[in-house]
Tab-separated table of C-alpha atoms in Angstrom:
chain	number	residue	atom	x	y	z
A	1	UNK	CA	0.000	0.000	0.000
A	2	UNK	CA	2.845	2.387	0.838
A	3	UNK	CA	4.501	1.585	-2.475
A	4	UNK	CA	1.307	2.476	-4.304
A	5	UNK	CA	1.194	5.818	-2.492
A	6	UNK	CA	4.860	6.561	-3.156
A	7	UNK	CA	4.658	5.870	-6.907
A	8	UNK	CA	2.340	8.825	-7.775
A	9	UNK	CA	4.416	11.084	-5.540
A	10	UNK	CA	7.600	10.104	-7.366
A	11	UNK	CA	5.957	10.662	-10.757
A	12	UNK	CA	4.686	14.073	-9.648
A	13	UNK	CA	8.152	15.018	-8.440
A	14	UNK	CA	9.717	13.998	-11.742
A	15	UNK	CA	7.145	16.040	-13.680
A	16	UNK	CA	7.814	19.128	-11.562
A	17	UNK	CA	11.575	18.644	-11.926
A	18	UNK	CA	11.280	18.279	-15.702
A	19	UNK	CA	9.097	21.372	-16.030
A	20	UNK	CA	11.502	23.327	-13.846
A	21	UNK	CA	14.499	22.284	-15.929
A	22	UNK	CA	12.640	23.181	-19.116
A	23	UNK	CA	11.767	26.597	-17.771
A	24	UNK	CA	15.355	27.085	-16.656
A	25	UNK	CA	16.715	26.194	-20.085
A	26	UNK	CA	14.252	28.561	-21.708
A	27	UNK	CA	15.151	31.358	-19.324
A	28	UNK	CA	18.865	30.871	-19.917
A	29	UNK	CA	18.275	31.196	-23.654
A	30	UNK	CA	15.777	33.980	-24.271
A	31	UNK	CA	15.800	35.744	-20.889
A	32	UNK	CA	19.504	36.542	-21.307
A	33	UNK	CA	18.765	39.999	-22.705
A	34	UNK	CA	19.030	43.582	-21.497
A	35	UNK	CA	16.660	46.488	-21.957
A	36	UNK	CA	19.473	48.314	-23.760
A	37	UNK	CA	19.258	45.652	-26.492
A	38	UNK	CA	15.601	46.514	-27.003
A	39	UNK	CA	16.443	50.206	-27.420
A	40	UNK	CA	19.252	49.518	-29.886
A	41	UNK	CA	17.310	46.961	-31.930
A	42	UNK	CA	13.906	48.689	-32.023
A	43	UNK	CA	14.955	52.326	-32.565
A	44	UNK	CA	15.043	51.988	-36.392
A	45	UNK	CA	11.461	50.696	-36.401
A	46	UNK	CA	9.748	53.125	-34.048
A	47	UNK	CA	10.009	55.906	-31.461
A	48	UNK	CA	10.869	55.666	-27.781
A	49	UNK	CA	8.530	57.852	-25.740
A	50	UNK	CA	8.608	58.947	-22.101
A	51	UNK	CA	5.205	57.983	-20.699
A	52	UNK	CA	4.200	59.606	-17.370
A	53	UNK	CA	2.759	56.346	-16.051
A	54	UNK	CA	4.921	53.563	-17.499
A	55	UNK	CA	8.220	55.296	-18.228
A	56	UNK	CA	10.052	54.502	-21.453
A	57	UNK	CA	7.691	52.901	-23.974
A	58	UNK	CA	8.107	52.141	-27.665
A	59	UNK	CA	5.671	53.124	-30.415
A	60	UNK	CA	6.080	51.219	-33.716
A	61	UNK	CA	6.077	53.029	-37.046
A	62	UNK	CA	2.834	51.475	-38.276
A	63	UNK	CA	-0.598	52.678	-39.277
A	64	UNK	CA	-2.200	52.933	-35.848
A	65	UNK	CA	-5.643	52.895	-37.425
A	66	UNK	CA	-5.195	49.309	-38.629
A	67	UNK	CA	-2.553	47.934	-36.260
A	68	UNK	CA	-3.543	45.478	-33.515
A	69	UNK	CA	-0.951	43.520	-31.469
A	70	UNK	CA	-1.113	39.746	-31.967
A	71	UNK	CA	-3.483	40.188	-34.908
A	72	UNK	CA	-1.921	42.305	-37.665
A	73	UNK	CA	0.662	40.715	-39.991
A	74	UNK	CA	1.191	37.430	-38.181
A	75	UNK	CA	-0.392	34.149	-37.198
A	76	UNK	CA	-0.612	31.515	-34.471
A	77	UNK	CA	1.224	28.196	-34.558
A	78	UNK	CA	1.376	25.377	-32.028
A	79	UNK	CA	4.783	24.728	-30.386
A	80	UNK	CA	6.050	22.754	-27.418
A	81	UNK	CA	5.343	25.875	-25.311
A	82	UNK	CA	1.742	26.241	-26.483
A	83	UNK	CA	0.260	28.663	-28.987
A	84	UNK	CA	3.085	30.891	-30.240
A	85	UNK	CA	2.747	34.118	-32.206
A	86	UNK	CA	4.790	34.242	-35.436
A	87	UNK	CA	5.065	37.863	-36.571
A	88	UNK	CA	5.736	39.054	-40.117
A	89	UNK	CA	7.415	42.240	-38.854
A	90	UNK	CA	11.213	42.425	-38.750
A	91	UNK	CA	10.930	43.687	-35.174
A	92	UNK	CA	8.318	41.144	-34.104
A	93	UNK	CA	10.810	39.020	-32.119
A	94	UNK	CA	10.743	41.550	-29.230
A	95	UNK	CA	7.326	43.179	-28.577
A	96	UNK	CA	5.347	39.961	-29.110
A	97	UNK	CA	7.537	37.760	-26.864
A	98	UNK	CA	8.626	40.245	-24.167
A	99	UNK	CA	6.853	42.963	-22.206
A	100	UNK	CA	3.274	44.217	-22.473
A	101	UNK	CA	1.152	46.220	-24.923
A	102	UNK	CA	-1.131	49.090	-23.861
A	103	UNK	CA	-2.993	51.967	-25.483
A	104	UNK	CA	-1.982	55.477	-24.423
A	105	UNK	CA	-4.138	58.578	-24.053
A	106	UNK	CA	-3.925	59.144	-27.818
A	107	UNK	CA	-5.405	55.687	-28.451
A	108	UNK	CA	-2.070	54.508	-29.841
A	109	UNK	CA	-0.586	51.077	-29.205
A	110	UNK	CA	2.733	51.313	-27.335
A	111	UNK	CA	4.956	48.609	-25.881
A	112	UNK	CA	6.343	48.416	-22.321
A	113	UNK	CA	9.661	46.483	-22.347
A	114	UNK	CA	10.456	43.579	-20.035
A	115	UNK	CA	13.095	40.823	-20.077
A	116	UNK	CA	10.961	37.705	-19.518
A	117	UNK	CA	10.381	35.682	-22.688
A	118	UNK	CA	7.106	33.990	-23.604
A	119	UNK	CA	5.529	32.553	-26.767
A	120	UNK	CA	2.880	35.294	-26.444
A	121	UNK	CA	1.671	37.429	-23.539
A	122	UNK	CA	-2.078	37.210	-24.084
A	123	UNK	CA	-5.266	35.986	-22.425
A	124	UNK	CA	-7.449	33.411	-24.184
A	125	UNK	CA	-11.194	32.774	-24.479
A	126	UNK	CA	-13.322	30.177	-26.270
A	127	UNK	CA	-16.978	29.404	-26.891
A	128	UNK	CA	-19.721	29.713	-29.472
A	129	UNK	CA	-17.430	28.457	-32.228
A	130	UNK	CA	-14.852	31.215	-31.576
A	131	UNK	CA	-11.350	31.546	-30.160
A	132	UNK	CA	-10.337	34.929	-28.744
A	133	UNK	CA	-7.200	36.523	-27.332
A	134	UNK	CA	-6.147	39.902	-25.940
A	135	UNK	CA	-2.817	41.402	-24.792
A	136	UNK	CA	-2.144	41.052	-21.075
A	137	UNK	CA	-2.120	44.300	-19.136
A	138	UNK	CA	1.071	45.662	-17.520
A	139	UNK	CA	2.041	44.346	-14.112
A	140	UNK	CA	-0.198	41.297	-14.517
A	141	UNK	CA	1.236	37.993	-13.271
A	142	UNK	CA	-0.366	34.573	-13.269
A	143	UNK	CA	-0.813	32.696	-9.999
A	144	UNK	CA	-1.766	29.139	-10.852
A	145	UNK	CA	-2.446	28.347	-7.199
A	146	UNK	CA	-5.568	30.506	-7.201
A	147	UNK	CA	-6.809	29.475	-10.615
A	148	UNK	CA	-5.488	32.350	-12.752
A	149	UNK	CA	-8.267	34.371	-14.263
A	150	UNK	CA	-6.608	35.689	-17.388
A	151	UNK	CA	-6.743	39.326	-16.379
A	152	UNK	CA	-10.191	39.585	-17.956
A	153	UNK	CA	-11.432	41.992	-15.302
A	154	UNK	CA	-9.020	44.740	-16.467
A	155	UNK	CA	-8.892	43.962	-20.200
A	156	UNK	CA	-10.881	46.444	-22.334
A	157	UNK	CA	-13.423	44.894	-24.653
A	158	UNK	CA	-11.845	46.431	-27.744
A	159	UNK	CA	-8.543	44.676	-26.992
A	160	UNK	CA	-10.055	41.264	-27.732
A	161	UNK	CA	-9.643	39.592	-31.113
A	162	UNK	CA	-12.012	36.799	-32.154
A	163	UNK	CA	-11.883	34.390	-35.088
A	164	UNK	CA	-13.827	31.253	-35.870
A	165	UNK	CA	-12.223	28.121	-34.463
A	166	UNK	CA	-11.474	26.720	-37.922
A	167	UNK	CA	-9.432	29.883	-38.730
A	168	UNK	CA	-7.216	29.871	-35.613
A	169	UNK	CA	-4.163	28.807	-37.653
A	170	UNK	CA	-5.004	30.782	-40.780
A	171	UNK	CA	-2.208	32.707	-42.532
A	172	UNK	CA	-4.277	35.891	-42.584
A	173	UNK	CA	-7.128	36.901	-40.299
A	174	UNK	CA	-10.202	38.837	-41.454
A	175	UNK	CA	-10.566	42.524	-40.749
A	176	UNK	CA	-11.300	43.365	-37.125
A	177	UNK	CA	-14.963	42.998	-36.182
A	178	UNK	CA	-16.907	45.235	-33.795
A	179	UNK	CA	-18.997	42.349	-32.389
A	180	UNK	CA	-16.665	41.874	-29.425
A	181	UNK	CA	-19.201	42.454	-26.664
A	182	UNK	CA	-21.640	39.970	-28.192
A	183	UNK	CA	-18.949	37.308	-28.575
A	184	UNK	CA	-17.396	37.957	-25.142
A	185	UNK	CA	-20.714	37.146	-23.493
A	186	UNK	CA	-20.725	33.780	-25.295
A	187	UNK	CA	-17.176	32.769	-24.362
A	188	UNK	CA	-15.227	31.782	-21.250
A	189	UNK	CA	-11.607	32.181	-20.164
A	190	UNK	CA	-9.096	29.425	-21.071
A	191	UNK	CA	-6.900	28.872	-18.004
A	192	UNK	CA	-4.267	26.595	-19.572
A	193	UNK	CA	-0.861	27.799	-18.343
A	194	UNK	CA	2.813	26.923	-18.717
A	195	UNK	CA	5.163	27.378	-15.764
A	196	UNK	CA	4.952	27.339	-11.986
A	197	UNK	CA	3.425	30.737	-11.362
A	198	UNK	CA	4.809	34.273	-11.238
A	199	UNK	CA	6.507	36.251	-13.989
A	200	UNK	CA	7.716	33.182	-15.903
A	201	UNK	CA	4.207	31.745	-16.335
A	202	UNK	CA	2.027	32.478	-19.324
A	203	UNK	CA	-1.233	31.326	-20.857
A	204	UNK	CA	-0.830	28.702	-23.584
A	205	UNK	CA	-4.343	28.970	-25.008
A	206	UNK	CA	-6.318	26.005	-26.363
A	207	UNK	CA	-4.453	22.698	-26.405
A	208	UNK	CA	-3.650	20.836	-29.598
A	209	UNK	CA	-6.162	18.074	-28.914
A	210	UNK	CA	-8.904	20.662	-28.237
A	211	UNK	CA	-8.220	22.357	-31.579
A	212	UNK	CA	-8.213	18.975	-33.324
A	213	UNK	CA	-11.654	18.218	-31.907
A	214	UNK	CA	-12.991	21.680	-32.760
A	215	UNK	CA	-11.656	21.816	-36.333
A	216	UNK	CA	-11.455	18.106	-37.290
A	217	UNK	CA	-7.954	18.852	-38.573
A	218	UNK	CA	-4.488	17.728	-37.624
A	219	UNK	CA	-2.439	20.222	-35.573
A	220	UNK	CA	1.270	20.405	-36.321
A	221	UNK	CA	3.519	21.055	-33.302
A	222	UNK	CA	6.688	23.057	-34.080
A	223	UNK	CA	9.965	23.412	-32.194
A	224	UNK	CA	11.360	26.828	-31.217
A	225	UNK	CA	15.026	27.568	-31.912
A	226	UNK	CA	17.072	30.670	-31.174
A	227	UNK	CA	18.382	32.585	-34.193
A	228	UNK	CA	21.200	35.139	-34.158
A	229	UNK	CA	20.223	36.560	-37.561
A	230	UNK	CA	18.232	39.815	-37.239
A	231	UNK	CA	14.924	39.956	-39.024
A	232	UNK	CA	11.492	38.444	-39.073
A	233	UNK	CA	10.678	35.057	-37.612
A	234	UNK	CA	11.075	32.213	-40.088
A	235	UNK	CA	9.814	28.635	-40.246
A	236	UNK	CA	12.177	25.955	-41.539
A	237	UNK	CA	10.813	22.429	-41.730
A	238	UNK	CA	9.513	21.845	-38.188
A	239	UNK	CA	11.513	24.649	-36.509
A	240	UNK	CA	10.486	28.242	-35.760
A	241	UNK	CA	13.580	30.460	-35.797
A	242	UNK	CA	13.075	33.498	-33.533
A	243	UNK	CA	15.782	36.163	-33.449
A	244	UNK	CA	17.268	36.918	-30.038
A	245	UNK	CA	20.317	39.167	-29.549
A	246	UNK	CA	22.794	37.825	-27.038
A	247	UNK	CA	23.537	40.120	-24.120
A	248	UNK	CA	26.837	40.394	-22.288
A	249	UNK	CA	25.081	40.847	-18.967
A	250	UNK	CA	21.630	40.696	-17.437
A	251	UNK	CA	21.475	44.052	-15.749
A	252	UNK	CA	18.070	44.893	-17.196
A	253	UNK	CA	18.881	48.601	-17.578
A	254	UNK	CA	17.324	50.899	-20.141
A	255	UNK	CA	20.047	53.134	-21.527
A	256	UNK	CA	18.723	55.097	-24.463
A	257	UNK	CA	21.879	57.215	-24.493
A	258	UNK	CA	24.632	54.523	-24.572
A	259	UNK	CA	25.586	54.766	-20.872
A	260	UNK	CA	22.649	56.272	-19.001
A	261	UNK	CA	20.486	54.227	-16.635
A	262	UNK	CA	16.829	53.943	-15.861
A	263	UNK	CA	16.301	54.235	-12.138
A	264	UNK	CA	12.862	53.366	-10.886
A	265	UNK	CA	13.636	54.007	-7.226
A	266	UNK	CA	13.174	57.085	-5.073
A	267	UNK	CA	16.893	57.651	-4.484
A	268	UNK	CA	17.866	57.662	-8.186
A	269	UNK	CA	20.348	54.778	-7.859
A	270	UNK	CA	20.727	52.044	-10.436
A	271	UNK	CA	19.545	48.882	-8.761
A	272	UNK	CA	18.315	46.331	-11.321
A	273	UNK	CA	17.322	42.897	-10.129
A	274	UNK	CA	18.969	39.789	-11.499
A	275	UNK	CA	15.919	38.760	-13.389
A	276	UNK	CA	15.664	42.100	-15.215
A	277	UNK	CA	12.349	43.080	-13.602
A	278	UNK	CA	10.823	46.393	-14.531
A	279	UNK	CA	9.072	48.147	-11.661
A	280	UNK	CA	6.358	50.123	-13.375
A	281	UNK	CA	4.173	51.281	-10.492
A	282	UNK	CA	1.727	54.125	-10.902
A	283	UNK	CA	3.201	56.532	-8.377
A	284	UNK	CA	5.867	58.169	-10.596
A	285	UNK	CA	6.578	61.910	-10.507
A	286	UNK	CA	6.240	64.286	-13.416
A	287	UNK	CA	7.815	67.568	-12.324
A	288	UNK	CA	8.973	69.632	-15.289
A	289	UNK	CA	10.980	72.711	-14.375
A	290	UNK	CA	10.777	76.196	-15.904
A	291	UNK	CA	13.334	75.356	-18.524
A	292	UNK	CA	11.150	72.564	-19.899
A	293	UNK	CA	13.236	69.725	-18.453
A	294	UNK	CA	11.637	66.632	-17.030
A	295	UNK	CA	12.760	65.622	-13.534
A	296	UNK	CA	11.005	62.415	-12.588
A	297	UNK	CA	12.570	61.845	-9.173
A	298	UNK	CA	13.261	63.725	-5.968
A	299	UNK	CA	17.005	63.207	-6.130
A	300	UNK	CA	17.736	61.668	-9.608
A	301	UNK	CA	18.328	63.615	-12.806
A	302	UNK	CA	17.048	63.368	-16.377
A	303	UNK	CA	20.234	63.750	-18.340
A	304	UNK	CA	19.883	62.920	-22.018
A	305	UNK	CA	23.645	63.050	-22.568
A	306	UNK	CA	25.760	59.967	-23.132
A	307	UNK	CA	26.918	59.907	-19.530
A	308	UNK	CA	23.795	61.165	-17.756
A	309	UNK	CA	21.189	59.189	-15.835
A	310	UNK	CA	17.518	58.769	-16.653
A	311	UNK	CA	15.661	58.601	-13.363
A	312	UNK	CA	12.031	57.612	-13.736
A	313	UNK	CA	11.135	57.284	-10.086
A	314	UNK	CA	7.445	56.691	-9.389
A	315	UNK	CA	7.374	56.857	-5.620
A	316	UNK	CA	6.005	60.392	-5.372
A	317	UNK	CA	2.950	62.205	-6.702
A	318	UNK	CA	2.286	63.691	-10.117
A	319	UNK	CA	3.050	67.327	-9.396
A	320	UNK	CA	4.003	69.547	-12.339
A	321	UNK	CA	5.460	72.880	-11.233
A	322	UNK	CA	3.490	76.065	-11.812
A	323	UNK	CA	6.146	77.651	-13.933
A	324	UNK	CA	6.858	74.664	-16.170
A	325	UNK	CA	4.918	72.711	-18.755
A	326	UNK	CA	3.912	69.079	-18.380
A	327	UNK	CA	5.303	67.115	-21.300
A	328	UNK	CA	3.357	63.900	-21.896
A	329	UNK	CA	4.057	61.376	-24.621
A	330	UNK	CA	6.904	63.347	-26.266
A	331	UNK	CA	9.529	61.298	-28.080
A	332	UNK	CA	12.381	60.356	-25.816
A	333	UNK	CA	15.675	61.167	-27.535
A	334	UNK	CA	19.174	61.068	-26.020
A	335	UNK	CA	21.298	64.198	-26.108
A	336	UNK	CA	24.952	64.462	-27.045
A	337	UNK	CA	26.348	67.329	-24.939
A	338	UNK	CA	27.195	65.338	-21.802
A	339	UNK	CA	25.968	68.100	-19.442
A	340	UNK	CA	23.857	67.573	-16.314
A	341	UNK	CA	20.422	69.212	-16.073
A	342	UNK	CA	19.336	69.780	-12.484
A	343	UNK	CA	16.221	71.556	-11.243
A	344	UNK	CA	18.077	73.827	-8.797
A	345	UNK	CA	16.956	77.330	-9.620
A	346	UNK	CA	19.307	79.508	-11.642
A	347	UNK	CA	21.477	78.218	-14.442
A	348	UNK	CA	24.453	79.688	-16.167
A	349	UNK	CA	24.232	81.159	-19.671
A	350	UNK	CA	26.453	78.394	-20.913
A	351	UNK	CA	24.001	75.794	-19.633
A	352	UNK	CA	21.119	77.705	-21.231
A	353	UNK	CA	23.002	77.826	-24.525
A	354	UNK	CA	23.648	74.107	-24.306
A	355	UNK	CA	19.985	73.510	-23.491
A	356	UNK	CA	18.940	75.542	-26.524
A	357	UNK	CA	21.328	73.539	-28.658
A	358	UNK	CA	19.913	70.358	-27.202
A	359	UNK	CA	16.377	71.552	-27.898
A	360	UNK	CA	17.323	72.395	-31.486
A	361	UNK	CA	18.974	69.032	-31.888
A	362	UNK	CA	15.926	67.401	-30.358
A	363	UNK	CA	13.643	69.282	-32.757
A	364	UNK	CA	15.845	68.252	-35.662
A	365	UNK	CA	15.722	64.660	-34.482
A	366	UNK	CA	11.974	64.865	-34.096
A	367	UNK	CA	11.715	66.200	-37.636
A	368	UNK	CA	13.998	63.420	-38.822
A	369	UNK	CA	11.882	60.890	-36.935
A	370	UNK	CA	8.742	62.330	-38.494
A	371	UNK	CA	10.342	62.165	-41.920
A	372	UNK	CA	11.369	58.575	-41.237
A	373	UNK	CA	7.866	57.763	-40.086
A	374	UNK	CA	6.445	59.379	-43.205
A	375	UNK	CA	8.915	57.469	-45.345
A	376	UNK	CA	8.072	54.233	-43.553
A	377	UNK	CA	4.355	54.920	-43.908
A	378	UNK	CA	4.866	55.799	-47.567
A	379	UNK	CA	6.826	52.590	-48.076
A	380	UNK	CA	4.108	50.650	-46.284
A	381	UNK	CA	1.471	52.290	-48.468
A	382	UNK	CA	3.504	51.503	-51.549
A	383	UNK	CA	3.858	47.934	-50.360
A	384	UNK	CA	0.125	47.787	-49.704
A	385	UNK	CA	-0.530	49.247	-53.159
A	386	UNK	CA	1.843	46.708	-54.663
A	387	UNK	CA	0.136	43.942	-52.733
A	388	UNK	CA	-3.238	45.187	-53.917
A	389	UNK	CA	-1.977	45.377	-57.476
A	390	UNK	CA	-0.550	41.902	-57.138
A	391	UNK	CA	-3.853	40.708	-55.738
A	392	UNK	CA	-5.709	42.393	-58.605
A	393	UNK	CA	-3.284	40.898	-61.095
A	394	UNK	CA	-3.610	37.541	-59.414
A	395	UNK	CA	-7.381	37.810	-59.541
A	396	UNK	CA	-7.188	38.804	-63.199
A	397	UNK	CA	-4.897	35.868	-63.869
A	398	UNK	CA	-7.249	33.581	-62.038
A	399	UNK	CA	-10.152	34.955	-64.053
A	400	UNK	CA	-8.163	34.533	-67.249
A	401	UNK	CA	-7.241	31.014	-66.216
A	402	UNK	CA	-10.876	30.303	-65.463
A	403	UNK	CA	-11.906	31.747	-68.817
A	404	UNK	CA	-9.250	29.680	-70.535
A	405	UNK	CA	-10.393	26.600	-68.715
A	406	UNK	CA	-13.965	27.374	-69.651
A	407	UNK	CA	-12.932	27.906	-73.262
A	408	UNK	CA	-10.948	24.684	-73.244
A	409	UNK	CA	-13.869	22.858	-71.684
A	410	UNK	CA	-16.227	24.425	-74.213
A	411	UNK	CA	-13.938	23.442	-77.062
A	412	UNK	CA	-13.696	19.941	-75.670
A	413	UNK	CA	-17.462	19.771	-75.410
A	414	UNK	CA	-17.821	21.047	-78.964
A	415	UNK	CA	-15.296	18.496	-80.161
A	416	UNK	CA	-17.122	15.793	-78.268
A	417	UNK	CA	-20.422	16.952	-79.757
A	418	UNK	CA	-18.890	16.996	-83.211
A	419	UNK	CA	-17.456	13.550	-82.677
A	420	UNK	CA	-20.818	12.315	-81.486
A	421	UNK	CA	-22.536	13.875	-84.484
A	422	UNK	CA	-19.973	12.361	-86.793
A	423	UNK	CA	-20.431	9.008	-85.154
A	424	UNK	CA	-24.199	9.312	-85.479
A	425	UNK	CA	-23.878	10.341	-89.106
A	426	UNK	CA	-21.470	7.511	-89.790
A	427	UNK	CA	-23.813	5.082	-88.120
A	428	UNK	CA	-26.703	6.421	-90.165
A	429	UNK	CA	-24.683	6.221	-93.366
A	430	UNK	CA	-23.648	2.703	-92.539
A	431	UNK	CA	-27.241	1.796	-91.831
A	432	UNK	CA	-28.337	3.429	-95.108
A	433	UNK	CA	-25.624	1.578	-96.995
A	434	UNK	CA	-26.654	-1.653	-95.366
A	435	UNK	CA	-30.263	-0.992	-96.299
A	436	UNK	CA	-29.296	-0.181	-99.865
A	437	UNK	CA	-27.210	-3.320	-100.046
A	438	UNK	CA	-30.115	-5.308	-98.683
A	439	UNK	CA	-32.429	-3.700	-101.208
A	440	UNK	CA	-29.975	-4.474	-104.002
A	441	UNK	CA	-29.664	-8.002	-102.817
A	442	UNK	CA	-33.419	-8.277	-102.695
A	443	UNK	CA	-33.677	-6.833	-106.201
A	444	UNK	CA	-31.026	-9.216	-107.441
A	445	UNK	CA	-32.801	-12.090	-105.811
A	446	UNK	CA	-36.032	-10.928	-107.348
A	447	UNK	CA	-34.397	-10.659	-110.745
A	448	UNK	CA	-32.923	-14.093	-110.320
A	449	UNK	CA	-36.337	-15.425	-109.438
A	450	UNK	CA	-37.828	-13.733	-112.455
A	451	UNK	CA	-35.110	-15.165	-114.648
A	452	UNK	CA	-35.688	-18.557	-113.158
A	453	UNK	CA	-39.416	-18.172	-113.745
A	454	UNK	CA	-38.802	-17.129	-117.321
A	455	UNK	CA	-36.455	-20.036	-117.852
A	456	UNK	CA	-39.008	-22.384	-116.393
A	457	UNK	CA	-41.702	-20.921	-118.588
A	458	UNK	CA	-39.478	-21.228	-121.631
A	459	UNK	CA	-38.631	-24.781	-120.737
A	460	UNK	CA	-42.276	-25.555	-120.220
A	461	UNK	CA	-43.133	-23.961	-123.559
A	462	UNK	CA	-40.371	-25.819	-125.250
A	463	UNK	CA	-41.525	-29.027	-123.683
A	464	UNK	CA	-45.075	-28.278	-124.704
A	465	UNK	CA	-43.937	-27.438	-128.225
A	466	UNK	CA	-41.924	-30.610	-128.369
A	467	UNK	CA	-44.857	-32.588	-127.100
A	468	UNK	CA	-47.107	-30.976	-129.673
A	469	UNK	CA	-44.630	-31.645	-132.381
A	470	UNK	CA	-44.343	-35.231	-131.273
A	471	UNK	CA	-48.099	-35.529	-131.177
A	472	UNK	CA	-48.373	-34.042	-134.632
A	473	UNK	CA	-45.702	-36.369	-135.888
A	474	UNK	CA	-47.532	-39.283	-134.376
A	475	UNK	CA	-50.772	-38.128	-135.947
A	476	UNK	CA	-49.087	-37.683	-139.240
A	477	UNK	CA	-47.615	-41.131	-138.952
A	478	UNK	CA	-50.973	-42.512	-138.058
A	479	UNK	CA	-52.528	-40.610	-140.893
A	480	UNK	CA	-49.876	-41.846	-143.238
A	481	UNK	CA	-50.404	-45.357	-142.101
A	482	UNK	CA	-54.074	-45.152	-142.388
A	483	UNK	CA	-53.857	-43.600	-145.806
A	484	UNK	CA	-51.352	-46.258	-147.095
A	485	UNK	CA	-53.563	-49.351	-146.285
A	486	UNK	CA	-56.635	-47.910	-147.938
A	487	UNK	CA	-54.943	-47.130	-151.286
A	488	UNK	CA	-54.456	-50.750	-152.665
A	489	UNK	CA	-57.988	-51.664	-151.878
A	490	UNK	CA	-59.243	-48.768	-153.824
A	491	UNK	CA	-57.070	-49.654	-156.751
A	492	UNK	CA	-58.360	-53.192	-156.716
A	493	UNK	CA	-61.836	-52.083	-156.631
A	494	UNK	CA	-61.252	-49.900	-159.545
A	495	UNK	CA	-59.615	-52.739	-161.523
A	496	UNK	CA	-62.453	-55.137	-160.949
A	497	UNK	CA	-64.855	-52.694	-162.189
A	498	UNK	CA	-63.057	-52.452	-165.404
């Protein structure tokens, strides 16, 4: 009895050990990244912005009217870690596998960086023939001991994406629908998770066997491999190659300026945890000074130079000064002067001159960023136009192919009809010829019969003539006989008379 009790315990221990080792291997691979890597890798594809609530966030250079995280230009695939998002963007390796997505006050999607990797940071729902998912909110962690919950209570309705169950692994999803509230009321949260709780645990979504039952299709399970080649995620055979830059250390610091630090504490010191956690509480300070500088801590400095510190402390209250302006959502750009900006009253003329130069440089950079955004948008529009043209051309080709097929089929039908008509005509001609031959044969037979009848008649006539002749000859003979016997008697009688 004790052995029977020990066996399940041993199996459970082995399963927990295996899952722990797997998580550890995954963390050693993809979690070995710094926030500086995100800044360096994502800067060409978007703008880093100082958000008053979440600190440094990244806004991609996309059409915000059509863009939706985990929905636009990508698709779901099943891997050994659950449902994994495969993005078509060159920068998709970072924002869809690290950090969180939110919408700012301008209703724009921005990304909050973090260093914990996952196949996708989303919540899942199912029901009524639909699968749905939505980005997880910031600061949300999964506690599997209390049954999860998916963060549904704080997820806006318009964040949810729904598709029919048969289209979950489609290469392209239909345009976003506004029926979210109706579908949400018909679905329930999927609480399938991977991990042992905390920051390293994520929702895996519907399992492979569930999707097989729902779609009556086979579900292919891919393997995830780490790629050191920058660019979009690729699929080779049964492997999904996701780019991941290797980091020399795991300090978890955001340094937009090459050597500056992000300090989320009240004292302004750099104190990152080993796991690269980002402490994005909602108690940060926004205290711009008269000169238009942002000082987000009580003792730290915002220094956009290459050696300055970025101190985004959030332990105080939001208290903009009366003489300054509150700058919200402006692009965060590093300076190049190397000077310190401190909110300490008066400043020297040299510092003011440097600040003006920095402001000019910042304006120039903003203009350059705007030009880049316009160029990127123009390129995207051109690509969309090209895609549309290609689609139109493809549709035209398909129509032409269909017309050709129809013409070929019509020609084949006409040929078949002609062949059938020819066959029918040939059959009729053959039948007519056979009838004519039969008629000729009948005529010949009739002629032969007539000839035979004529011959018979002639023979009969000849026979009759011969018989008549014979009869006449016989009569003549008889007459001659009878006439010869009577002649002597007459002569005698005549002589006696004399």
